[in-house]
């Protein structure tokens, strides 16, 4: 290709590992491999693919990773690993003015493949809706979530043009995760989206969530059902706390998880 550097994200053909990369290696141009999910688990868990991705990582000139868990893995194959957290454009992701007439909304945004992570907290969310303490907005969960819908829960299809507006329709953002290998490799994108929009957050203390969420400052980390209940109920009934945590989360997103703060580091690597 007519380029000076090749930047690779993911796999075009996961079951033909490295097909594109092998062609890229032949070009003799520097290769930067980008990992923001635990892609390597696919290879480790599939006998026919075991050991196939490691040569590609060893051959890369550098690797950039979305969190410490991924960085620790990549460091076993490369001496040039840069941690670049997930970021958003904070000029676009902005808080929405408060609307006193709108019912308080607990929100989640994701994909059908991650909807299952929400199931453990669905009984609590249903209880909060039933008591009229809050409504729940779910974005991007897909058809499966329709079978688990209950009064007070609104489902919206994900739409790029509406993504920011959907998050701005929320008052509290949640990110439940199981303590499992794939979840430990998640890069916390939804937390960053929530915080940039000025929302207090509640998330499971799994993987990068523990770095993004300063417990008690921008929101809460919760494992047990009672911890989730205490965090959500406390935020629901304390507008001042929601506002303080939302402001703190916005400031943290600007400082650490914004395009402006991280793009220069990636450019330096290139």
Short mmCIF file of C-alpha atoms in Angstrom, two decimals:
data_model
loop_
_atom_site.label_atom_id
_atom_site.label_comp_id
_atom_site.label_asym_id
_atom_site.label_seq_id
_atom_site.Cartn_x
_atom_site.Cartn_y
_atom_site.Cartn_z
CA UNK A 1 0.00 0.00 0.00
CA UNK A 2 1.03 3.62 -0.54
CA UNK A 3 1.50 4.48 3.11
CA UNK A 4 4.23 4.96 5.69
CA UNK A 5 2.61 2.99 8.53
CA UNK A 6 -0.09 0.32 8.89
CA UNK A 7 -2.53 0.59 11.82
CA UNK A 8 -4.42 -2.67 12.44
CA UNK A 9 -7.57 -3.02 14.52
CA UNK A 10 -9.12 -6.45 15.08
CA UNK A 11 -9.31 -9.15 12.42
CA UNK A 12 -10.90 -9.05 9.00
CA UNK A 13 -11.12 -12.86 8.95
CA UNK A 14 -10.88 -14.17 12.55
CA UNK A 15 -10.68 -17.80 11.46
CA UNK A 16 -7.89 -17.05 8.99
CA UNK A 17 -5.71 -15.29 11.55
CA UNK A 18 -3.18 -12.86 10.24
CA UNK A 19 -4.04 -13.06 6.53
CA UNK A 20 -4.04 -9.29 6.11
CA UNK A 21 -1.21 -8.85 8.60
CA UNK A 22 1.07 -11.26 6.72
CA UNK A 23 0.53 -9.19 3.61
CA UNK A 24 1.22 -6.05 5.65
CA UNK A 25 4.45 -7.53 7.02
CA UNK A 26 5.63 -8.15 3.48
CA UNK A 27 5.30 -4.44 2.78
CA UNK A 28 8.12 -3.83 5.31
CA UNK A 29 6.20 -0.87 6.73
CA UNK A 30 5.88 -0.35 10.50
CA UNK A 31 2.77 -1.95 11.98
CA UNK A 32 0.88 -0.69 15.02
CA UNK A 33 -1.58 -3.23 16.42
CA UNK A 34 -4.58 -1.80 18.29
CA UNK A 35 -6.31 -3.84 21.02
CA UNK A 36 -9.31 -2.45 22.90
CA UNK A 37 -11.04 -5.77 23.64
CA UNK A 38 -9.74 -9.19 24.67
CA UNK A 39 -9.62 -10.44 21.05
CA UNK A 40 -6.92 -12.93 21.99
CA UNK A 41 -9.41 -15.01 23.99
CA UNK A 42 -10.99 -16.16 20.71
CA UNK A 43 -7.70 -17.74 19.76
CA UNK A 44 -6.97 -19.18 23.18
CA UNK A 45 -10.42 -20.79 23.40
CA UNK A 46 -10.37 -22.30 19.88
CA UNK A 47 -7.95 -25.25 19.58
CA UNK A 48 -7.42 -24.81 15.84
CA UNK A 49 -6.45 -21.17 16.38
CA UNK A 50 -4.31 -21.60 19.47
CA UNK A 51 -0.96 -19.87 19.08
CA UNK A 52 -1.92 -18.15 15.82
CA UNK A 53 -2.12 -14.53 16.97
CA UNK A 54 1.11 -14.38 18.99
CA UNK A 55 3.45 -14.15 15.96
CA UNK A 56 1.43 -11.21 14.70
CA UNK A 57 1.84 -9.36 17.98
CA UNK A 58 5.56 -10.15 18.11
CA UNK A 59 5.94 -8.84 14.58
CA UNK A 60 4.23 -5.53 15.26
CA UNK A 61 6.43 -2.47 15.68
CA UNK A 62 4.19 -1.29 18.52
CA UNK A 63 0.91 -2.18 20.22
CA UNK A 64 -1.61 0.26 21.69
CA UNK A 65 -4.04 -1.06 24.31
CA UNK A 66 -7.25 0.27 25.82
CA UNK A 67 -6.61 -0.73 29.43
CA UNK A 68 -4.10 -2.23 31.86
CA UNK A 69 -5.42 -5.79 31.48
CA UNK A 70 -4.79 -5.70 27.73
CA UNK A 71 -1.48 -3.92 28.19
CA UNK A 72 -0.22 -6.64 30.53
CA UNK A 73 -1.10 -9.26 27.91
CA UNK A 74 0.52 -7.34 25.04
CA UNK A 75 3.69 -6.68 27.03
CA UNK A 76 4.48 -10.38 26.78
CA UNK A 77 5.00 -9.97 23.02
CA UNK A 78 6.29 -6.44 22.51
CA UNK A 79 8.64 -4.01 24.18
CA UNK A 80 6.69 -1.05 22.75
CA UNK A 81 3.21 -0.99 24.29
CA UNK A 82 1.21 2.18 24.82
CA UNK A 83 -1.92 2.38 26.97
CA UNK A 84 -4.44 4.64 25.21
CA UNK A 85 -7.79 4.68 27.05
CA UNK A 86 -11.12 4.87 25.28
CA UNK A 87 -12.00 8.48 24.57
CA UNK A 88 -14.83 10.68 23.32
CA UNK A 89 -14.97 14.11 21.72
CA UNK A 90 -15.92 16.24 24.72
CA UNK A 91 -17.00 19.09 22.42
CA UNK A 92 -19.85 16.83 21.25
CA UNK A 93 -20.50 14.82 24.42
CA UNK A 94 -21.78 17.59 26.67
CA UNK A 95 -24.23 17.75 29.60
CA UNK A 96 -27.81 18.65 28.84
CA UNK A 97 -29.52 21.39 30.87
CA UNK A 98 -31.52 19.99 33.79
CA UNK A 99 -35.21 19.41 33.19
CA UNK A 100 -37.19 19.44 36.43
CA UNK A 101 -40.33 18.15 34.71
CA UNK A 102 -38.69 15.00 33.35
CA UNK A 103 -38.85 11.76 35.34
CA UNK A 104 -35.46 10.65 36.61
CA UNK A 105 -33.96 8.11 34.22
CA UNK A 106 -31.41 5.35 34.82
CA UNK A 107 -29.73 4.52 31.53
CA UNK A 108 -27.66 1.87 29.82
CA UNK A 109 -26.23 1.84 26.28
CA UNK A 110 -24.62 -1.19 24.66
CA UNK A 111 -25.13 -3.98 22.16
CA UNK A 112 -27.14 -7.22 22.04
CA UNK A 113 -23.98 -9.16 22.94
CA UNK A 114 -23.55 -7.22 26.20
CA UNK A 115 -27.22 -7.04 27.19
CA UNK A 116 -26.76 -10.17 29.30
CA UNK A 117 -24.54 -8.19 31.67
CA UNK A 118 -27.59 -6.15 32.70
CA UNK A 119 -29.76 -9.12 33.68
CA UNK A 120 -28.50 -9.46 37.28
CA UNK A 121 -29.68 -5.91 38.06
CA UNK A 122 -32.99 -6.11 36.15
CA UNK A 123 -35.04 -7.10 39.25
CA UNK A 124 -33.76 -4.03 41.08
CA UNK A 125 -34.43 -1.78 38.09
CA UNK A 126 -37.94 -3.21 37.79
CA UNK A 127 -38.53 -2.55 41.48
CA UNK A 128 -37.41 1.08 41.12
CA UNK A 129 -39.73 1.55 38.16
CA UNK A 130 -42.65 -0.06 39.99
CA UNK A 131 -42.24 2.39 42.88
CA UNK A 132 -42.10 5.33 40.43
CA UNK A 133 -38.67 6.23 41.77
CA UNK A 134 -37.23 6.18 38.25
CA UNK A 135 -37.69 5.00 34.70
CA UNK A 136 -35.08 3.00 32.78
CA UNK A 137 -33.79 3.76 29.28
CA UNK A 138 -31.98 0.97 27.42
CA UNK A 139 -30.27 1.74 24.10
CA UNK A 140 -28.99 -0.88 21.68
CA UNK A 141 -29.96 -4.09 23.50
CA UNK A 142 -31.69 -5.62 20.48
CA UNK A 143 -34.68 -7.92 20.14
CA UNK A 144 -33.82 -10.18 23.09
CA UNK A 145 -34.41 -7.34 25.54
CA UNK A 146 -37.97 -6.96 24.28
CA UNK A 147 -38.86 -10.27 25.93
CA UNK A 148 -37.62 -8.92 29.27
CA UNK A 149 -39.32 -5.55 29.12
CA UNK A 150 -41.41 -4.28 32.05
CA UNK A 151 -43.44 -1.13 32.79
CA UNK A 152 -41.12 1.85 33.10
CA UNK A 153 -38.42 0.39 30.85
CA UNK A 154 -37.99 2.07 27.46
CA UNK A 155 -36.08 0.31 24.69
CA UNK A 156 -34.49 2.27 21.86
CA UNK A 157 -32.56 0.99 18.88
CA UNK A 158 -29.02 2.30 18.66
CA UNK A 159 -28.62 5.06 16.07
CA UNK A 160 -25.33 6.89 15.55
CA UNK A 161 -27.09 10.18 14.83
CA UNK A 162 -29.01 9.93 18.14
CA UNK A 163 -26.39 8.31 20.35
CA UNK A 164 -25.35 11.43 22.24
CA UNK A 165 -28.93 12.68 22.58
CA UNK A 166 -29.97 9.28 23.99
CA UNK A 167 -27.28 9.49 26.66
CA UNK A 168 -28.32 13.05 27.45
CA UNK A 169 -31.82 11.69 28.14
CA UNK A 170 -30.35 9.78 31.10
CA UNK A 171 -29.69 11.02 34.64
CA UNK A 172 -27.63 8.07 35.93
CA UNK A 173 -25.50 5.76 33.78
CA UNK A 174 -24.86 2.12 34.68
CA UNK A 175 -22.32 -0.49 33.59
CA UNK A 176 -22.77 -3.87 35.28
CA UNK A 177 -20.16 -6.49 34.37
CA UNK A 178 -19.46 -10.07 35.44
CA UNK A 179 -15.97 -10.82 36.73
CA UNK A 180 -15.05 -12.92 33.69
CA UNK A 181 -12.06 -12.91 31.30
CA UNK A 182 -13.81 -11.15 28.40
CA UNK A 183 -15.41 -8.54 30.68
CA UNK A 184 -12.02 -7.79 32.29
CA UNK A 185 -10.80 -6.76 28.86
CA UNK A 186 -13.60 -4.23 28.25
CA UNK A 187 -12.43 -0.63 27.88
CA UNK A 188 -15.30 1.15 29.63
CA UNK A 189 -16.58 3.17 26.69
CA UNK A 190 -20.09 3.62 28.06
CA UNK A 191 -18.75 4.93 31.37
CA UNK A 192 -16.74 7.55 29.51
CA UNK A 193 -19.79 8.50 27.43
CA UNK A 194 -21.92 8.90 30.56
CA UNK A 195 -19.31 10.94 32.41
CA UNK A 196 -18.63 13.26 29.46
CA UNK A 197 -22.36 14.02 29.42
CA UNK A 198 -22.27 14.88 33.12
CA UNK A 199 -23.94 11.76 34.49
CA UNK A 200 -23.03 10.10 37.79
CA UNK A 201 -22.26 6.43 37.18
CA UNK A 202 -22.63 3.07 38.88
CA UNK A 203 -20.50 0.18 37.64
CA UNK A 204 -19.15 -3.18 38.65
CA UNK A 205 -15.58 -3.15 40.02
CA UNK A 206 -14.30 -5.28 37.13
CA UNK A 207 -11.37 -4.52 34.86
CA UNK A 208 -10.93 -0.93 33.75
CA UNK A 209 -14.09 0.17 35.59
CA UNK A 210 -11.94 0.35 38.71
CA UNK A 211 -9.68 2.95 37.06
CA UNK A 212 -12.38 5.01 35.38
CA UNK A 213 -14.76 5.25 38.35
CA UNK A 214 -13.31 7.05 41.36
CA UNK A 215 -15.60 5.48 43.95
CA UNK A 216 -17.57 8.11 45.85
CA UNK A 217 -16.37 10.94 43.58
CA UNK A 218 -17.82 10.39 40.08
CA UNK A 219 -20.19 7.59 41.12
CA UNK A 220 -20.08 4.24 42.82
CA UNK A 221 -18.61 0.78 42.29
CA UNK A 222 -21.09 -1.96 43.22
CA UNK A 223 -20.87 -5.75 43.30
CA UNK A 224 -23.63 -7.10 45.51
CA UNK A 225 -27.32 -6.37 44.92
CA UNK A 226 -27.47 -4.36 48.13
CA UNK A 227 -24.56 -2.21 46.94
CA UNK A 228 -26.36 -1.53 43.66
CA UNK A 229 -29.53 -0.70 45.56
CA UNK A 230 -27.75 1.68 47.94
CA UNK A 231 -25.93 3.43 45.09
CA UNK A 232 -28.98 3.89 42.85
CA UNK A 233 -31.44 4.81 45.59
CA UNK A 234 -28.93 7.28 47.05
CA UNK A 235 -28.46 9.00 43.70
CA UNK A 236 -32.19 8.99 42.92
CA UNK A 237 -33.08 10.81 46.12
CA UNK A 238 -30.18 13.28 46.23
CA UNK A 239 -30.16 15.75 43.30
CA UNK A 240 -27.20 17.60 44.80
CA UNK A 241 -25.13 14.41 44.91
CA UNK A 242 -26.05 13.61 41.31
CA UNK A 243 -24.94 17.07 40.26
CA UNK A 244 -21.64 16.97 42.17
CA UNK A 245 -20.75 13.53 40.89
CA UNK A 246 -21.81 14.48 37.37
CA UNK A 247 -19.55 17.55 37.39
CA UNK A 248 -16.65 15.50 38.78
CA UNK A 249 -17.18 12.83 36.12
CA UNK A 250 -17.26 15.43 33.36
CA UNK A 251 -13.99 16.94 34.62
CA UNK A 252 -12.37 13.51 34.76
CA UNK A 253 -13.52 12.71 31.22
CA UNK A 254 -12.07 16.00 29.95
CA UNK A 255 -8.75 15.41 31.69
CA UNK A 256 -8.19 11.69 30.99
CA UNK A 257 -10.72 10.30 28.53
CA UNK A 258 -11.07 12.96 25.86
CA UNK A 259 -9.90 12.99 22.28
CA UNK A 260 -7.95 16.16 23.01
CA UNK A 261 -6.04 14.59 25.92
CA UNK A 262 -5.09 11.30 24.21
CA UNK A 263 -4.74 12.02 20.48
CA UNK A 264 -1.31 13.69 20.88
CA UNK A 265 0.03 10.54 22.59
CA UNK A 266 -1.11 8.33 19.73
CA UNK A 267 0.32 10.77 17.19
CA UNK A 268 3.65 10.67 19.05
CA UNK A 269 3.63 6.87 18.80
CA UNK A 270 2.99 7.04 15.06
#
